Amino acid sequence: MTEVALIDATPHAPSVIRLLLDKLNISFREVFDAPGLSTARKVQAVLLDDEIGALMVLFPQSHLLDLNRLAELTGRRLTSVSTERLERMLGKHSLSLLPGLPALTSSPCLYEEELLHEPLLLINSGEPGVLLEITSEAFKSMLTKASAGHFGEAVSAIRPNLDRPNDDREEISLAVQAFTARRIQQRLESIIEIPPLAETAQKIIRLRVDPNATIDDITGVVETDPALAAQVVSWAASPYYASPGKIRSVEDAIVRVLGFDLVINLALGLALGKTLSLPKDQPQHSTPYWHQSIYTAAVIEGLTRAMPRAQRPEAGLTYLAGLLHNFGYLLLAHVFPPHFSLICRHLEVNPHLCHSYVEQHLLGISREQIGAWLMRYWDMPEELATALRFQHDPSYAGEYAEYPNLVCLAVRLLRSRGIGSGPDEAIPDDLLERVGLTREKAEDVVNKVLEAEVMLRELASQFSQP
């Protein structure tokens, strides 16, 4: 298979881009975007601004844009322009994505010098999936009014800890101490100052591991927390579950609609979620935290049901893994409050990278490491800690592999539909084989979940209520 596949059918580059390149006397050819293309050749374009004005920044997708280095270079504190402003600008030209063409905007341009080391470059055409291949010389001719600089970090130099879980505690401790005034050695738990689990959560955890727990037990716990009780009843009454008749009580919700397993994991997810508040800051373009959690849990629920019966893991636990898969995000905001905004700004200007690279570059750890550590600290099931820790490793085949494998599959399925953040990553055949699903069956599951998107959003909004 060649690196570049020629396009012989639609879609094509938008006419406004083709006319602009013709006017500039730039020769190009259209190519399909594909996983095999070199990221060093792909030009990533972002539009930043501050009180002085806008600035287009161009850099290779093989690099992470470091806003701190950019500030040192320009003397400006630049951040990504608002989503609304970018959409208005692109809308004028009927474009979906920002092409790396300085002539398209009236803004000054800054480019990473590494770009010119490649003989052929690939520029976003403005149409998803369609790139424009041009020579480095042609690209350079468009940069006569642009400035060059070194402000990127090679992704190959950033090494997130994907497979050394035994090092997590030490790495988290070093990261926390590096970003706080606490330079003396302390227990990690004391440094982070995790708020204690609510009494309701403690009761639910005890019930979860009690083989003799009954519906009366979980009903009693839920009913002692009025907010939790209201949410459980509201969930059961939702059109998403299509329950016959009116739901009159928590017991009614459990017995007739939701079942013991779903309620105990749903209640636990709610209780843990209330332990750490949602950060006020978040990256632009991101799916709201609880919306993404509910979508992921719902897709995992469907995937688990679709697995061969002999391979199915504990359904309630896979649902809980989906609900809490991004819990490390809340913990990062709690542990690194002054620096969390910087993480958000870097995620905005590096949409081509998984958040693990941004967090590793800025903090030295990832949300997956700290999230899994917290699950173990709270004595949650090891399956859950494993699901959080290895959710971005599609080849993970260690103990309890089915849990992170299902989270990985669900997250990638949803990303392909524009839900969640980060690049759209391929789903390997061996990942599907390990969970016993065909690609068609997995796609069918996510299609059915998204058919109920409006109802899922309504359910997710209940998690965000105080």
Short mmCIF file of C-alpha atoms in Angstrom, two decimals:
data_model
loop_
_atom_site.label_atom_id
_atom_site.label_comp_id
_atom_site.label_asym_id
_atom_site.label_seq_id
_atom_site.Cartn_x
_atom_site.Cartn_y
_atom_site.Cartn_z
CA MET A 1 0.00 0.00 0.00
CA THR A 2 1.47 3.34 -1.02
CA GLU A 3 1.72 6.16 1.48
CA VAL A 4 -0.45 8.48 -0.60
CA ALA A 5 -3.65 7.27 -2.17
CA LEU A 6 -4.85 9.37 -5.09
CA ILE A 7 -8.45 10.52 -4.99
CA ASP A 8 -10.48 9.59 -8.07
CA ALA A 9 -13.92 10.50 -6.73
CA THR A 10 -15.60 12.98 -4.46
CA PRO A 11 -15.10 14.55 -1.97
CA HIS A 12 -12.75 17.19 -3.34
CA ALA A 13 -11.10 20.30 -1.98
CA PRO A 14 -13.56 23.21 -1.76
CA SER A 15 -13.61 25.46 -4.83
CA VAL A 16 -12.50 28.51 -2.81
CA ILE A 17 -9.26 26.71 -1.87
CA ARG A 18 -8.59 25.48 -5.40
CA LEU A 19 -9.16 29.00 -6.78
CA LEU A 20 -6.87 30.50 -4.14
CA LEU A 21 -4.04 28.08 -4.98
CA ASP A 22 -4.51 28.67 -8.70
CA LYS A 23 -4.29 32.42 -8.07
CA LEU A 24 -1.05 31.87 -6.14
CA ASN A 25 0.23 29.61 -8.95
CA ILE A 26 0.62 26.70 -6.51
CA SER A 27 0.45 23.20 -7.97
CA PHE A 28 -1.15 20.54 -5.81
CA ARG A 29 -2.80 17.16 -5.84
CA GLU A 30 -5.58 15.87 -3.65
CA VAL A 31 -4.96 12.83 -1.46
CA PHE A 32 -7.02 10.87 1.03
CA ASP A 33 -6.14 11.31 4.67
CA ALA A 34 -5.12 7.90 5.98
CA PRO A 35 -3.36 6.44 9.05
CA GLY A 36 -0.24 5.59 7.03
CA LEU A 37 0.58 9.18 6.11
CA SER A 38 3.64 10.68 7.79
CA THR A 39 2.64 13.14 10.53
CA ALA A 40 5.87 15.08 9.87
CA ARG A 41 4.43 15.99 6.46
CA LYS A 42 0.98 17.02 7.76
CA VAL A 43 0.62 20.76 8.42
CA GLN A 44 -1.45 21.52 11.52
CA ALA A 45 -3.01 24.99 11.45
CA VAL A 46 -4.42 26.78 14.50
CA LEU A 47 -5.72 30.31 14.87
CA LEU A 48 -4.69 31.98 18.14
CA ASP A 49 -5.33 35.43 19.54
CA ASP A 50 -4.81 37.84 22.44
CA GLU A 51 -5.53 41.53 23.03
CA ILE A 52 -3.18 42.44 20.15
CA GLY A 53 -5.01 40.36 17.56
CA ALA A 54 -5.08 37.03 15.76
CA LEU A 55 -2.11 34.91 14.70
CA MET A 56 -2.12 31.83 12.45
CA VAL A 57 0.36 29.20 13.63
CA LEU A 58 1.53 26.32 11.43
CA PHE A 59 3.45 23.27 12.66
CA PRO A 60 3.84 19.58 11.76
CA GLN A 61 1.48 17.06 13.33
CA SER A 62 4.57 15.19 14.50
CA HIS A 63 4.97 18.00 17.06
CA LEU A 64 3.10 19.34 20.08
CA LEU A 65 2.54 23.10 20.08
CA ASP A 66 4.01 24.42 23.34
CA LEU A 67 2.27 27.64 24.34
CA ASN A 68 4.98 28.48 26.89
CA ARG A 69 7.67 28.41 24.20
CA LEU A 70 5.40 30.42 21.93
CA ALA A 71 5.06 33.05 24.67
CA GLU A 72 8.86 33.23 25.04
CA LEU A 73 9.24 33.62 21.28
CA THR A 74 6.52 36.21 20.70
CA GLY A 75 6.21 37.92 24.08
CA ARG A 76 2.46 37.24 23.87
CA ARG A 77 0.10 34.98 25.84
CA LEU A 78 -1.82 33.48 22.95
CA THR A 79 -4.72 31.05 23.23
CA SER A 80 -7.04 29.38 20.74
CA VAL A 81 -9.73 31.64 19.25
CA SER A 82 -13.26 30.86 20.35
CA THR A 83 -15.15 28.10 18.58
CA GLU A 84 -17.84 30.56 17.51
CA ARG A 85 -15.35 32.96 15.94
CA LEU A 86 -13.55 30.20 14.04
CA GLU A 87 -16.84 28.76 12.77
CA ARG A 88 -17.93 32.20 11.54
CA MET A 89 -14.65 32.67 9.69
CA LEU A 90 -14.75 29.22 8.09
CA GLY A 91 -18.44 29.60 7.30
CA LYS A 92 -17.73 32.61 5.07
CA HIS A 93 -15.73 30.29 2.82
CA SER A 94 -17.98 27.20 3.30
CA LEU A 95 -15.13 25.32 4.98
CA SER A 96 -15.34 22.72 7.75
CA LEU A 97 -11.70 22.83 8.89
CA LEU A 98 -8.94 25.45 8.93
CA PRO A 99 -6.46 24.98 6.02
CA GLY A 100 -2.80 25.83 6.59
CA LEU A 101 -2.86 28.63 4.00
CA PRO A 102 -1.72 32.04 5.32
CA ALA A 103 -3.35 33.80 2.36
CA LEU A 104 -6.78 32.63 3.50
CA THR A 105 -6.83 35.05 6.44
CA SER A 106 -5.58 38.56 6.96
CA SER A 107 -3.80 37.48 10.15
CA PRO A 108 -0.01 37.38 10.58
CA CYS A 109 1.49 33.91 10.40
CA LEU A 110 4.16 32.04 12.38
CA TYR A 111 5.45 28.65 11.29
CA GLU A 112 7.63 25.94 12.79
CA GLU A 113 10.91 25.71 10.86
CA GLU A 114 10.78 21.89 11.01
CA LEU A 115 8.05 22.00 8.34
CA LEU A 116 10.51 22.98 5.63
CA HIS A 117 12.63 19.86 6.23
CA GLU A 118 10.09 17.75 4.32
CA PRO A 119 10.21 17.79 0.48
CA LEU A 120 6.43 17.27 0.18
CA LEU A 121 3.83 18.63 2.61
CA LEU A 122 0.17 17.81 3.21
CA ILE A 123 -2.19 20.69 3.94
CA ASN A 124 -5.77 20.41 5.17
CA SER A 125 -8.07 21.39 2.31
CA GLY A 126 -10.94 22.53 4.51
CA GLU A 127 -12.90 19.39 3.60
CA PRO A 128 -12.63 16.51 6.13
CA GLY A 129 -10.53 13.64 4.83
CA VAL A 130 -9.06 15.54 1.88
CA LEU A 131 -5.47 16.82 1.98
CA LEU A 132 -3.49 18.86 -0.53
CA GLU A 133 0.02 17.68 -1.35
CA ILE A 134 2.39 20.49 -2.34
CA THR A 135 6.15 20.83 -2.53
CA SER A 136 8.15 22.42 0.26
CA GLU A 137 9.28 25.11 -2.21
CA ALA A 138 5.68 25.95 -3.07
CA PHE A 139 4.77 26.07 0.59
CA LYS A 140 7.71 28.35 1.33
CA SER A 141 6.57 30.73 -1.42
CA MET A 142 3.35 31.29 0.55
CA LEU A 143 5.32 32.23 3.69
CA THR A 144 7.06 35.38 2.42
CA LYS A 145 5.25 37.50 5.01
CA ALA A 146 5.33 34.83 7.73
CA SER A 147 7.87 34.41 10.54
CA ALA A 148 9.73 31.21 11.40
CA GLY A 149 10.61 29.84 14.81
CA HIS A 150 11.12 26.76 16.97
CA PHE A 151 8.19 26.38 19.37
CA GLY A 152 7.16 22.73 19.06
CA GLU A 153 8.09 19.58 20.95
CA ALA A 154 8.57 16.40 18.93
CA VAL A 155 5.89 13.89 19.93
CA SER A 156 8.53 11.15 19.67
CA ALA A 157 10.35 12.79 22.60
CA ILE A 158 7.23 12.65 24.82
CA ARG A 159 6.82 9.21 26.33
CA PRO A 160 3.60 8.71 28.30
CA ASN A 161 3.82 5.84 30.75
CA LEU A 162 1.49 3.36 29.04
CA ASP A 163 2.90 0.09 30.34
CA ARG A 164 4.70 0.65 33.66
CA PRO A 165 1.91 0.84 36.24
CA ASN A 166 4.33 0.02 39.05
CA ASP A 167 5.95 3.43 38.50
CA ASP A 168 2.67 5.36 38.80
CA ARG A 169 2.91 6.21 42.50
CA GLU A 170 6.45 7.61 42.22
CA GLU A 171 5.67 9.57 39.03
CA ILE A 172 2.47 11.07 40.45
CA SER A 173 4.28 12.04 43.65
CA LEU A 174 7.12 13.70 41.72
CA ALA A 175 4.67 15.57 39.51
CA VAL A 176 2.64 16.86 42.45
CA GLN A 177 5.74 17.97 44.35
CA ALA A 178 7.08 19.71 41.25
CA PHE A 179 3.92 21.79 40.98
CA THR A 180 3.40 22.62 44.65
CA ALA A 181 5.37 24.21 47.45
CA ARG A 182 5.62 20.84 49.21
CA ARG A 183 9.19 19.89 48.36
CA ILE A 184 9.70 17.61 51.37
CA GLN A 185 8.86 13.95 51.00
CA GLN A 186 5.36 13.14 52.20
CA ARG A 187 2.88 10.35 51.70
CA LEU A 188 1.20 10.78 48.33
CA GLU A 189 -2.22 10.70 49.96
CA SER A 190 -1.27 13.66 52.18
CA ILE A 191 0.14 15.66 49.26
CA ILE A 192 -2.96 15.31 47.10
CA GLU A 193 -5.46 15.92 49.91
CA ILE A 194 -8.23 13.86 48.34
CA PRO A 195 -11.58 14.73 49.94
CA PRO A 196 -13.07 11.85 51.92
CA LEU A 197 -15.67 9.70 50.26
CA ALA A 198 -19.23 10.65 51.08
CA GLU A 199 -20.98 8.35 53.53
CA THR A 200 -23.39 7.26 50.79
CA ALA A 201 -20.51 6.17 48.57
CA GLN A 202 -18.93 4.20 51.42
CA LYS A 203 -22.21 2.37 52.06
CA ILE A 204 -22.62 1.55 48.36
CA ILE A 205 -19.07 0.21 48.12
CA ARG A 206 -19.73 -2.06 51.10
CA LEU A 207 -22.95 -3.30 49.47
CA ARG A 208 -21.16 -3.86 46.18
CA VAL A 209 -18.83 -6.47 47.68
CA ASP A 210 -21.48 -8.05 49.90
CA PRO A 211 -22.75 -11.24 48.20
CA ASN A 212 -25.82 -11.22 50.47
CA ALA A 213 -26.87 -7.65 49.63
CA THR A 214 -30.53 -7.34 48.62
CA ILE A 215 -32.74 -4.87 46.81
CA ASP A 216 -33.98 -3.70 50.24
CA ASP A 217 -30.38 -2.87 51.20
CA ILE A 218 -29.66 -0.70 48.16
CA THR A 219 -33.13 0.87 48.36
CA GLY A 220 -32.44 1.86 51.95
CA VAL A 221 -29.10 3.47 51.08
CA VAL A 222 -30.45 5.38 48.08
CA GLU A 223 -33.49 6.63 50.00
CA THR A 224 -31.29 8.18 52.70
CA ASP A 225 -29.83 10.53 50.05
CA PRO A 226 -32.75 12.60 48.66
CA ALA A 227 -30.81 13.89 45.63
CA LEU A 228 -29.65 10.39 44.70
CA ALA A 229 -33.14 8.97 45.19
CA ALA A 230 -34.65 11.62 42.91
CA GLN A 231 -32.09 10.88 40.20
CA VAL A 232 -32.62 7.11 40.34
CA VAL A 233 -36.39 7.54 40.03
CA SER A 234 -35.91 10.07 37.23
CA TRP A 235 -33.64 7.68 35.34
CA ALA A 236 -36.14 4.85 35.61
CA ALA A 237 -38.93 7.15 34.36
CA SER A 238 -36.86 8.32 31.38
CA PRO A 239 -38.09 7.38 27.87
CA TYR A 240 -34.63 5.87 27.36
CA TYR A 241 -35.69 2.88 29.49
CA ALA A 242 -39.27 2.90 28.16
CA SER A 243 -40.75 1.65 31.43
CA PRO A 244 -44.47 0.81 31.45
CA GLY A 245 -46.55 2.80 33.92
CA LYS A 246 -45.55 5.45 36.45
CA ILE A 247 -42.47 5.01 38.65
CA ARG A 248 -43.59 5.74 42.22
CA SER A 249 -40.57 4.89 44.39
CA VAL A 250 -36.91 3.93 44.46
CA GLU A 251 -37.87 0.28 44.99
CA ASP A 252 -40.22 0.52 42.02
CA ALA A 253 -37.36 1.93 39.90
CA ILE A 254 -35.04 -0.91 40.89
CA VAL A 255 -37.46 -3.83 40.68
CA ARG A 256 -39.42 -2.86 37.55
CA VAL A 257 -36.88 -1.01 35.40
CA LEU A 258 -33.21 -0.64 36.30
CA GLY A 259 -32.35 -3.73 38.29
CA PHE A 260 -30.03 -4.14 41.29
CA ASP A 261 -26.79 -4.25 39.30
CA LEU A 262 -27.36 -1.08 37.27
CA VAL A 263 -28.65 0.91 40.23
CA ILE A 264 -25.76 0.04 42.52
CA ASN A 265 -23.19 1.01 39.86
CA LEU A 266 -25.14 4.07 38.76
CA ALA A 267 -25.49 5.21 42.37
CA LEU A 268 -21.78 4.61 42.97
CA GLY A 269 -20.84 6.59 39.87
CA LEU A 270 -23.07 9.46 41.01
CA ALA A 271 -21.65 9.39 44.53
CA LEU A 272 -18.01 9.33 43.35
CA GLY A 273 -18.73 12.04 40.81
CA LYS A 274 -19.96 14.36 43.56
CA THR A 275 -16.69 13.87 45.48
CA LEU A 276 -14.75 16.01 42.99
CA SER A 277 -16.48 19.00 41.44
CA LEU A 278 -16.45 19.68 37.71
CA PRO A 279 -13.72 22.19 36.80
CA LYS A 280 -14.96 25.61 35.74
CA ASP A 281 -12.45 25.65 32.90
CA GLN A 282 -12.47 23.13 30.08
CA PRO A 283 -11.07 22.90 26.55
CA GLN A 284 -13.14 24.35 23.74
CA HIS A 285 -14.69 21.75 21.41
CA SER A 286 -14.83 19.23 24.27
CA THR A 287 -17.88 17.08 25.00
CA PRO A 288 -19.24 17.97 28.48
CA TYR A 289 -17.76 15.64 31.08
CA TRP A 290 -20.89 13.77 32.14
CA HIS A 291 -22.30 13.62 28.61
CA GLN A 292 -19.18 11.78 27.48
CA SER A 293 -19.33 9.53 30.55
CA ILE A 294 -22.96 8.55 29.95
CA TYR A 295 -22.42 7.96 26.23
CA THR A 296 -19.38 5.78 26.97
CA ALA A 297 -21.20 3.80 29.66
CA ALA A 298 -24.21 3.27 27.37
CA VAL A 299 -22.02 2.07 24.48
CA ILE A 300 -20.09 -0.28 26.81
CA GLU A 301 -23.39 -1.61 28.14
CA GLY A 302 -24.42 -2.46 24.56
CA LEU A 303 -21.02 -3.92 23.66
CA THR A 304 -21.05 -6.13 26.77
CA ARG A 305 -24.49 -7.49 25.87
CA ALA A 306 -23.32 -8.14 22.30
CA MET A 307 -20.27 -10.18 23.40
CA PRO A 308 -20.45 -13.99 23.32
CA ARG A 309 -22.01 -15.10 26.59
CA ALA A 310 -18.95 -17.11 27.67
CA GLN A 311 -16.69 -14.05 27.29
CA ARG A 312 -18.86 -11.42 28.95
CA PRO A 313 -17.34 -9.68 31.97
CA GLU A 314 -19.48 -8.36 34.83
CA ALA A 315 -21.94 -6.04 33.09
CA GLY A 316 -22.40 -3.65 36.00
CA LEU A 317 -18.67 -3.23 36.39
CA THR A 318 -18.11 -2.52 32.69
CA TYR A 319 -20.88 0.10 32.88
CA LEU A 320 -19.17 1.69 35.89
CA ALA A 321 -15.84 1.66 34.01
CA GLY A 322 -17.51 3.65 31.24
CA LEU A 323 -19.08 6.05 33.70
CA LEU A 324 -15.76 6.74 35.44
CA HIS A 325 -13.30 6.26 32.55
CA ASN A 326 -12.37 9.97 32.49
CA PHE A 327 -12.34 10.45 36.28
CA GLY A 328 -8.63 11.30 36.19
CA TYR A 329 -9.59 14.51 34.37
CA LEU A 330 -11.47 15.69 37.49
CA LEU A 331 -8.53 14.68 39.67
CA LEU A 332 -6.04 16.64 37.55
CA ALA A 333 -8.21 19.74 37.97
CA HIS A 334 -8.33 19.12 41.74
CA VAL A 335 -4.61 18.44 42.20
CA PHE A 336 -3.17 21.01 39.77
CA PRO A 337 -5.65 23.92 39.89
CA PRO A 338 -3.26 26.71 38.81
CA HIS A 339 -1.95 24.58 35.94
CA PHE A 340 -5.18 22.97 34.76
CA SER A 341 -6.04 26.00 32.63
CA LEU A 342 -2.69 25.60 30.85
CA ILE A 343 -3.55 21.96 30.12
CA CYS A 344 -6.89 23.06 28.63
CA ARG A 345 -5.24 25.69 26.42
CA HIS A 346 -2.71 23.14 25.12
CA LEU A 347 -5.45 20.61 24.38
CA GLU A 348 -7.21 23.27 22.28
CA VAL A 349 -4.18 23.96 20.08
CA ASN A 350 -3.14 20.30 19.74
CA PRO A 351 -6.32 18.56 18.53
CA HIS A 352 -4.18 16.11 16.54
CA LEU A 353 -2.81 14.54 19.74
CA CYS A 354 -4.26 12.34 22.47
CA HIS A 355 -4.42 14.20 25.79
CA SER A 356 -1.81 11.79 27.23
CA TYR A 357 0.97 13.55 25.27
CA VAL A 358 -0.11 17.01 26.43
CA GLU A 359 -0.34 15.93 30.07
CA GLN A 360 2.94 14.03 29.96
CA HIS A 361 4.69 17.05 28.42
CA LEU A 362 3.29 19.54 30.93
CA LEU A 363 3.00 17.45 34.12
CA GLY A 364 4.99 14.26 33.68
CA ILE A 365 1.90 12.08 34.27
CA SER A 366 -1.46 11.39 32.62
CA ARG A 367 -5.03 11.43 33.88
CA GLU A 368 -5.12 7.65 33.38
CA GLN A 369 -2.27 7.12 35.85
CA ILE A 370 -3.71 9.33 38.57
CA GLY A 371 -7.28 8.08 38.00
CA ALA A 372 -6.24 4.44 38.40
CA TRP A 373 -4.23 5.31 41.52
CA LEU A 374 -7.31 6.94 43.07
CA MET A 375 -9.49 3.89 42.33
CA ARG A 376 -6.99 1.71 44.21
CA TYR A 377 -6.71 4.24 47.04
CA TRP A 378 -10.48 4.10 47.43
CA ASP A 379 -10.38 0.26 47.40
CA MET A 380 -12.45 0.05 44.25
CA PRO A 381 -12.36 -3.24 42.29
CA GLU A 382 -9.05 -3.94 40.55
CA GLU A 383 -10.95 -4.43 37.27
CA LEU A 384 -11.99 -0.77 37.47
CA ALA A 385 -8.46 0.51 38.15
CA THR A 386 -7.19 -1.59 35.22
CA ALA A 387 -9.91 -0.21 32.94
CA LEU A 388 -8.90 3.38 33.70
CA ARG A 389 -5.17 2.73 33.54
CA PHE A 390 -4.97 0.91 30.18
CA GLN A 391 -8.00 2.34 28.34
CA HIS A 392 -5.85 3.93 25.60
CA ASP A 393 -3.80 0.79 24.90
CA PRO A 394 -5.68 -1.16 22.19
CA SER A 395 -3.19 -4.03 22.48
CA TYR A 396 -3.50 -4.54 26.26
CA ALA A 397 -3.92 -8.25 26.96
CA GLY A 398 -3.02 -8.48 30.66
CA GLU A 399 -5.23 -9.38 33.62
CA TYR A 400 -8.83 -8.10 33.37
CA ALA A 401 -8.07 -7.04 29.77
CA GLU A 402 -11.74 -7.11 28.75
CA TYR A 403 -12.44 -4.00 30.86
CA PRO A 404 -9.88 -1.58 29.34
CA ASN A 405 -10.48 -3.19 25.93
CA LEU A 406 -14.19 -2.32 26.09
CA VAL A 407 -13.46 1.24 27.24
CA CYS A 408 -10.90 1.67 24.43
CA LEU A 409 -13.37 0.36 21.86
CA ALA A 410 -16.25 2.53 23.12
CA VAL A 411 -14.12 5.69 23.26
CA ARG A 412 -12.83 5.17 19.70
CA LEU A 413 -16.30 4.39 18.35
CA LEU A 414 -17.63 7.60 19.88
CA ARG A 415 -14.68 9.70 18.70
CA SER A 416 -15.38 8.56 15.14
CA ARG A 417 -18.83 10.16 15.59
CA GLY A 418 -17.46 13.43 16.97
CA ILE A 419 -18.09 12.66 20.67
CA GLY A 420 -15.11 13.07 22.97
CA SER A 421 -11.79 14.82 22.38
CA GLY A 422 -8.59 13.86 20.60
CA PRO A 423 -7.82 12.38 17.19
CA ASP A 424 -10.00 9.83 15.45
CA GLU A 425 -7.97 6.62 15.91
CA ALA A 426 -8.35 3.34 14.05
CA ILE A 427 -9.86 0.30 15.78
CA PRO A 428 -7.46 -2.65 15.32
CA ASP A 429 -8.88 -6.03 14.31
CA ASP A 430 -7.17 -7.76 17.25
CA LEU A 431 -8.96 -5.47 19.72
CA LEU A 432 -12.30 -6.56 18.28
CA GLU A 433 -11.18 -10.21 18.33
CA ARG A 434 -10.27 -10.04 22.03
CA VAL A 435 -13.79 -8.88 22.97
CA GLY A 436 -15.41 -11.31 20.53
CA LEU A 437 -17.15 -8.70 18.34
CA THR A 438 -17.22 -7.99 14.64
CA ARG A 439 -16.66 -4.46 13.38
CA GLU A 440 -20.22 -4.40 12.05
CA LYS A 441 -21.67 -5.46 15.42
CA ALA A 442 -19.69 -2.79 17.27
CA GLU A 443 -20.82 -0.10 14.81
CA ASP A 444 -24.41 -1.31 15.19
CA VAL A 445 -24.18 -0.89 18.98
CA VAL A 446 -22.96 2.72 18.80
CA ASN A 447 -25.59 3.53 16.14
CA LYS A 448 -28.38 2.34 18.44
CA VAL A 449 -27.01 4.32 21.37
CA LEU A 450 -26.76 7.52 19.35
CA GLU A 451 -30.33 7.09 18.14
CA ALA A 452 -31.25 7.90 21.75
CA GLU A 453 -28.81 10.84 21.97
CA VAL A 454 -31.43 13.37 23.06
CA MET A 455 -32.57 11.15 25.92
CA LEU A 456 -28.99 10.38 26.92
CA ARG A 457 -28.23 14.11 27.11
CA GLU A 458 -31.21 14.53 29.41
CA LEU A 459 -29.94 11.75 31.67
CA ALA A 460 -26.42 13.19 31.64
CA SER A 461 -27.67 16.62 32.67
CA GLN A 462 -28.83 15.13 35.99
CA PHE A 463 -25.22 14.34 36.91
CA SER A 464 -24.27 17.99 36.52
CA GLN A 465 -26.91 19.19 38.95
CA PRO A 466 -25.60 20.22 42.41
#
